[in-house]
Short mmCIF file of C-alpha atoms in Angstrom, two decimals:
data_model
loop_
_atom_site.label_atom_id
_atom_site.label_comp_id
_atom_site.label_asym_id
_atom_site.label_seq_id
_atom_site.Cartn_x
_atom_site.Cartn_y
_atom_site.Cartn_z
CA UNK A 1 0.25 0.29 -0.09
CA UNK A 2 2.78 2.19 0.79
CA UNK A 3 4.20 1.81 -2.59
CA UNK A 4 1.20 2.23 -4.56
CA UNK A 5 0.33 5.62 -2.77
CA UNK A 6 4.04 6.84 -3.62
CA UNK A 7 3.42 5.45 -7.04
CA UNK A 8 -0.16 7.47 -7.15
CA UNK A 9 1.77 10.90 -5.78
CA UNK A 10 4.45 10.17 -8.64
CA UNK A 11 1.84 9.98 -10.96
CA UNK A 12 0.45 13.26 -9.92
CA UNK A 13 3.58 15.21 -10.53
CA UNK A 14 4.20 13.97 -13.89
CA UNK A 15 0.42 14.61 -14.35
CA UNK A 16 1.30 18.47 -13.40
CA UNK A 17 4.77 18.71 -15.16
CA UNK A 18 6.46 18.99 -11.86
CA UNK A 19 5.33 22.21 -11.02
CA UNK A 20 4.76 22.05 -7.56
CA UNK A 21 8.22 19.65 -6.94
CA UNK A 22 10.50 23.04 -6.74
CA UNK A 23 8.16 24.23 -3.85
CA UNK A 24 7.60 20.75 -2.24
CA UNK A 25 11.99 20.79 -2.28
CA UNK A 26 12.18 24.07 -0.87
CA UNK A 27 9.84 22.68 2.14
CA UNK A 28 12.25 19.72 2.59
CA UNK A 29 15.20 22.13 2.20
CA UNK A 30 14.30 24.49 4.73
CA UNK A 31 13.70 21.45 7.32
CA UNK A 32 16.59 19.85 7.50
CA UNK A 33 19.20 22.54 6.62
CA UNK A 34 18.02 26.04 7.91
CA UNK A 35 14.66 26.05 10.09
CA UNK A 36 17.34 25.67 13.24
CA UNK A 37 17.81 29.47 12.90
CA UNK A 38 13.96 30.38 14.09
CA UNK A 39 14.81 28.78 17.19
CA UNK A 40 18.45 30.27 17.40
CA UNK A 41 17.26 34.10 16.55
CA UNK A 42 14.52 32.92 19.37
CA UNK A 43 17.15 32.05 21.97
CA UNK A 44 19.56 34.88 21.18
CA UNK A 45 16.89 37.78 20.81
CA UNK A 46 13.21 37.03 22.67
CA UNK A 47 13.25 33.87 24.73
CA UNK A 48 16.17 31.90 26.01
CA UNK A 49 14.06 29.20 27.16
CA UNK A 50 11.99 28.78 24.50
CA UNK A 51 14.39 28.83 22.63
CA UNK A 52 17.16 25.99 24.21
CA UNK A 53 13.87 23.86 24.43
CA UNK A 54 12.98 24.07 20.69
CA UNK A 55 16.64 23.54 20.02
CA UNK A 56 17.40 20.97 22.92
CA UNK A 57 14.32 18.92 21.36
CA UNK A 58 15.73 19.74 17.77
CA UNK A 59 19.02 17.82 19.27
CA UNK A 60 18.00 14.92 20.63
CA UNK A 61 15.05 13.99 18.33
CA UNK A 62 17.47 14.13 15.30
CA UNK A 63 19.79 11.65 17.33
CA UNK A 64 17.38 9.30 18.27
CA UNK A 65 15.82 9.32 14.47
CA UNK A 66 19.72 8.20 13.40
CA UNK A 67 20.18 5.81 16.12
CA UNK A 68 16.49 4.05 14.59
CA UNK A 69 17.58 4.73 11.07
CA UNK A 70 21.18 3.08 11.58
CA UNK A 71 19.66 0.06 13.55
CA UNK A 72 16.38 -0.83 11.24
CA UNK A 73 18.32 -0.17 7.89
CA UNK A 74 15.70 0.57 5.80
CA UNK A 75 16.44 0.86 2.43
CA UNK A 76 15.05 3.71 0.24
CA UNK A 77 11.66 3.70 -1.60
CA UNK A 78 13.40 3.72 -4.94
CA UNK A 79 15.64 0.68 -3.87
CA UNK A 80 13.30 -1.29 -2.68
CA UNK A 81 10.57 -0.75 -5.85
CA UNK A 82 12.45 0.23 -9.46
CA UNK A 83 9.40 2.12 -10.23
CA UNK A 84 9.81 4.63 -7.83
CA UNK A 85 11.47 7.46 -9.67
CA UNK A 86 12.35 10.08 -6.76
CA UNK A 87 12.88 13.92 -7.92
CA UNK A 88 16.57 14.31 -8.55
CA UNK A 89 17.17 17.41 -6.08
CA UNK A 90 15.38 15.40 -3.44
CA UNK A 91 17.68 12.54 -3.93
CA UNK A 92 20.92 14.55 -3.03
CA UNK A 93 19.43 15.54 0.39
CA UNK A 94 18.35 12.07 0.91
CA UNK A 95 21.52 10.81 2.26
CA UNK A 96 21.05 8.09 5.06
CA UNK A 97 18.12 4.81 5.53
CA UNK A 98 14.32 5.76 4.86
CA UNK A 99 13.27 5.16 8.47
CA UNK A 100 12.33 7.32 10.55
CA UNK A 101 12.40 10.76 8.31
CA UNK A 102 14.64 13.01 9.49
CA UNK A 103 13.40 15.99 7.83
CA UNK A 104 9.97 15.39 9.28
CA UNK A 105 11.47 14.65 12.56
CA UNK A 106 13.15 17.95 12.54
CA UNK A 107 10.17 19.70 11.70
CA UNK A 108 8.17 17.82 14.25
CA UNK A 109 10.34 18.74 16.79
CA UNK A 110 11.01 22.31 16.55
CA UNK A 111 7.75 23.32 14.94
CA UNK A 112 6.27 21.27 17.53
CA UNK A 113 7.85 23.35 20.56
CA UNK A 114 6.84 26.74 18.74
CA UNK A 115 3.30 25.21 18.30
CA UNK A 116 3.48 24.50 22.01
CA UNK A 117 5.09 28.05 23.45
CA UNK A 118 3.26 30.35 20.96
CA UNK A 119 1.58 33.54 22.60
CA UNK A 120 -1.95 32.56 23.64
CA UNK A 121 -2.68 35.97 21.55
CA UNK A 122 -0.86 34.69 18.80
CA UNK A 123 -2.66 30.97 18.54
CA UNK A 124 -2.63 31.38 15.39
CA UNK A 125 1.47 30.55 15.02
CA UNK A 126 0.51 27.26 16.66
CA UNK A 127 -1.40 26.57 13.60
CA UNK A 128 0.74 27.60 11.09
CA UNK A 129 3.67 25.32 12.71
CA UNK A 130 1.33 22.28 12.80
CA UNK A 131 0.25 23.00 9.33
CA UNK A 132 4.53 22.78 8.72
CA UNK A 133 4.88 19.91 10.35
CA UNK A 134 2.48 18.31 8.18
CA UNK A 135 3.33 19.96 5.11
CA UNK A 136 6.60 18.87 5.27
CA UNK A 137 6.07 15.19 6.22
CA UNK A 138 3.60 15.22 2.75
CA UNK A 139 6.63 16.56 1.01
CA UNK A 140 8.87 13.39 1.49
CA UNK A 141 6.37 11.74 0.11
CA UNK A 142 5.48 13.32 -2.65
CA UNK A 143 8.97 13.85 -3.55
CA UNK A 144 9.45 10.04 -3.41
CA UNK A 145 11.82 9.76 -0.59
CA UNK A 146 10.08 8.30 1.93
CA UNK A 147 6.86 6.04 2.67
CA UNK A 148 3.65 7.19 4.50
CA UNK A 149 5.22 4.95 7.79
CA UNK A 150 8.66 6.78 7.97
CA UNK A 151 6.90 9.88 8.17
CA UNK A 152 4.40 9.23 10.55
CA UNK A 153 7.29 7.50 12.79
CA UNK A 154 9.03 10.52 12.48
CA UNK A 155 5.79 12.68 13.45
CA UNK A 156 5.20 10.21 16.62
CA UNK A 157 8.99 10.62 17.65
CA UNK A 158 9.30 14.61 16.97
CA UNK A 159 6.11 14.48 19.20
CA UNK A 160 7.22 12.39 22.26
CA UNK A 161 10.51 14.15 22.51
CA UNK A 162 8.91 17.24 22.20
CA UNK A 163 6.65 16.35 25.54
CA UNK A 164 9.20 14.75 27.15
CA UNK A 165 10.89 17.99 26.90
CA UNK A 166 8.93 19.89 28.15
CA UNK A 167 8.38 17.77 31.39
CA UNK A 168 12.02 17.82 31.46
CA UNK A 169 12.57 21.93 31.57
CA UNK A 170 9.36 22.11 33.99
CA UNK A 171 11.18 19.66 36.36
CA UNK A 172 14.62 21.57 35.97
CA UNK A 173 13.26 25.08 36.50
CA UNK A 174 11.80 23.60 40.09
CA UNK A 175 15.58 21.91 40.55
CA UNK A 176 18.24 23.98 38.58
CA UNK A 177 20.66 21.83 40.68
CA UNK A 178 19.92 19.13 38.43
CA UNK A 179 20.65 20.35 35.27
CA UNK A 180 24.77 19.25 35.10
CA UNK A 181 23.58 15.79 35.94
CA UNK A 182 21.74 15.56 32.81
CA UNK A 183 24.18 17.40 30.75
CA UNK A 184 26.26 14.95 31.78
CA UNK A 185 24.10 12.01 31.04
CA UNK A 186 23.56 13.60 27.88
CA UNK A 187 27.28 13.56 26.59
CA UNK A 188 27.51 10.06 27.99
CA UNK A 189 24.57 8.88 25.96
CA UNK A 190 26.27 10.82 22.74
CA UNK A 191 29.11 8.79 23.55
CA UNK A 192 27.69 5.70 23.74
CA UNK A 193 25.30 6.15 20.58
CA UNK A 194 28.53 7.04 18.80
CA UNK A 195 30.25 4.11 19.84
CA UNK A 196 27.36 2.02 18.92
CA UNK A 197 26.63 3.20 15.06
CA UNK A 198 30.62 2.98 14.60
CA UNK A 199 30.42 -0.86 15.46
CA UNK A 200 27.50 -2.37 14.77
CA UNK A 201 27.18 -4.32 11.87
CA UNK A 202 25.09 -3.18 8.40
CA UNK A 203 23.58 -4.39 5.82
CA UNK A 204 25.89 -5.13 2.71
CA UNK A 205 23.77 -5.79 -0.13
CA UNK A 206 25.12 -5.72 -3.53
CA UNK A 207 24.15 -4.79 -7.21
CA UNK A 208 25.80 -5.59 -10.35
CA UNK A 209 29.20 -5.66 -7.73
CA UNK A 210 28.12 -2.50 -5.98
CA UNK A 211 26.70 -1.84 -2.21
CA UNK A 212 23.21 -0.68 -2.61
CA UNK A 213 23.84 1.82 0.33
CA UNK A 214 27.46 2.28 1.57
CA UNK A 215 27.46 2.39 5.53
CA UNK A 216 30.38 4.52 5.60
CA UNK A 217 27.76 7.17 3.74
CA UNK A 218 25.08 6.03 6.26
CA UNK A 219 26.91 7.07 8.91
CA UNK A 220 27.79 10.23 8.35
CA UNK A 221 24.39 12.27 9.49
CA UNK A 222 24.55 9.71 12.51
CA UNK A 223 27.90 11.38 13.23
CA UNK A 224 26.58 14.68 11.96
CA UNK A 225 23.71 15.05 14.59
CA UNK A 226 25.80 13.45 17.44
CA UNK A 227 27.87 16.44 17.14
CA UNK A 228 24.92 18.41 17.84
CA UNK A 229 23.87 16.89 20.47
CA UNK A 230 27.11 16.51 22.53
CA UNK A 231 27.76 20.18 21.16
CA UNK A 232 24.16 21.34 23.33
CA UNK A 233 25.44 19.54 25.81
CA UNK A 234 28.69 20.93 26.66
CA UNK A 235 27.81 24.73 25.31
CA UNK A 236 24.91 24.79 27.83
CA UNK A 237 26.78 24.47 30.38
CA UNK A 238 29.75 26.54 29.25
CA UNK A 239 26.96 29.32 28.55
CA UNK A 240 25.16 29.62 31.85
CA UNK A 241 28.65 29.24 34.21
CA UNK A 242 30.32 31.73 31.94
CA UNK A 243 28.79 34.20 29.53
CA UNK A 244 24.99 33.88 31.01
CA UNK A 245 23.40 35.85 28.69
CA UNK A 246 19.74 37.15 28.54
CA UNK A 247 17.92 38.38 25.44
CA UNK A 248 16.68 41.66 25.34
CA UNK A 249 14.74 42.65 22.00
CA UNK A 250 15.65 45.72 20.25
CA UNK A 251 17.03 46.95 16.83
CA UNK A 252 20.78 46.06 17.65
CA UNK A 253 19.99 42.81 18.91
CA UNK A 254 17.83 41.76 16.38
CA UNK A 255 20.28 43.11 13.35
CA UNK A 256 22.77 41.07 15.29
CA UNK A 257 20.25 38.07 15.37
CA UNK A 258 20.15 37.92 11.94
CA UNK A 259 23.92 38.23 11.26
CA UNK A 260 24.33 35.05 13.76
CA UNK A 261 21.45 33.43 11.37
CA UNK A 262 23.13 34.27 8.68
CA UNK A 263 26.58 32.66 9.56
CA UNK A 264 24.79 29.58 10.82
CA UNK A 265 23.28 28.96 7.32
CA UNK A 266 26.86 29.60 5.95
CA UNK A 267 28.35 26.89 8.29
CA UNK A 268 25.78 24.55 6.85
CA UNK A 269 26.32 25.67 3.36
CA UNK A 270 29.65 25.53 3.30
CA UNK A 271 31.46 24.17 6.41
CA UNK A 272 31.49 20.58 5.57
CA UNK A 273 33.39 20.14 2.44
CA UNK A 274 36.70 22.00 3.94
CA UNK A 275 36.27 19.97 7.10
CA UNK A 276 35.77 16.58 5.41
CA UNK A 277 38.53 17.18 3.24
CA UNK A 278 40.61 17.47 6.37
CA UNK A 279 39.29 15.25 8.83
CA UNK A 280 37.01 12.63 6.72
CA UNK A 281 33.29 12.51 6.35
CA UNK A 282 32.52 11.31 9.64
CA UNK A 283 34.81 13.52 11.85
CA UNK A 284 34.34 16.36 9.54
CA UNK A 285 30.28 15.99 10.16
CA UNK A 286 30.95 15.39 13.60
CA UNK A 287 33.42 18.57 13.89
CA UNK A 288 30.69 21.05 11.39
CA UNK A 289 27.69 20.40 13.38
CA UNK A 290 29.48 20.73 17.03
CA UNK A 291 30.93 24.37 15.68
CA UNK A 292 27.24 25.28 14.38
CA UNK A 293 25.81 24.28 17.65
CA UNK A 294 28.07 25.82 20.54
CA UNK A 295 28.28 28.75 17.78
CA UNK A 296 24.53 28.99 18.35
CA UNK A 297 24.10 28.11 21.97
CA UNK A 298 27.20 29.63 23.67
CA UNK A 299 29.70 31.95 20.74
CA UNK A 300 27.61 34.03 19.26
CA UNK A 301 25.46 34.81 23.06
CA UNK A 302 28.63 35.53 24.01
CA UNK A 303 29.50 37.91 20.96
CA UNK A 304 26.09 39.98 21.91
CA UNK A 305 26.71 39.78 25.47
CA UNK A 306 29.91 41.39 24.83
CA UNK A 307 28.27 44.28 22.13
CA UNK A 308 25.73 45.05 24.72
CA UNK A 309 28.87 45.90 27.22
CA UNK A 310 30.61 47.77 24.74
CA UNK A 311 26.91 50.02 23.95
CA UNK A 312 27.07 50.26 28.03
CA UNK A 313 30.28 51.55 28.81
CA UNK A 314 30.16 54.04 25.62
CA UNK A 315 27.22 55.61 26.93
CA UNK A 316 28.34 55.84 30.66
#
């Protein structure tokens, strides 16, 4: 039934001459590459707690997603059935195994947090965020790179993380002394996950003498996601101990937040190739994502705080 559904969408794509394909590709690309700048901007400029909540949910859901992916090792739809012809550009970002969908779990975790924490007087934000979760999920089916099971599992995973992280934040708001214990536990979990995905066996099915899915390439996303998660834990400790940044929305902080968002997108877009060339695809992916999350959580807030101090000293 899942393949029949994808074939139906494929026929629809062909019938309308792929007129919707670029839009669906943009929805998918935004979810996997640039959606993170929204909670980053919130963290820097408006509400540190909400931003951290969304970033933490995103980091944890991405780790859980890749651990499940690399455990289940489910092949992509076009590998399972040659009748599936995915959108060409979408295949480039479909870098790992199929189940569950990483794009969708990213959307479910970040949009889900923003929907849950949107101000009561702006409830339309919640509806927009929920719509974007399902649009992202549908885009993965529409483009032929994921089955309905892949996206449904990702939505459920993202929702579970959003709910669990909400309860954790509520607990830590009353027991602040316990946070370091959870951060250490997160780092330990990241290390164990890294060891697990590195040493576990992978399928090595071949067609015409070539691997259907190269385990080394499949592991790359895992290293990247674990790099983000461990960086969040390290950086959160460093930020609260030495930086202690408090956002205050103003024209200057908004501009600095915009600059920071552009720098994050540059790290995402251009940081991979040079690091992978020097350190290899696994360590390069880990380092790039570690740098990106460290930049968001501790480096840019430190810059913004120093900038605020400079302004105050000039005023005095």
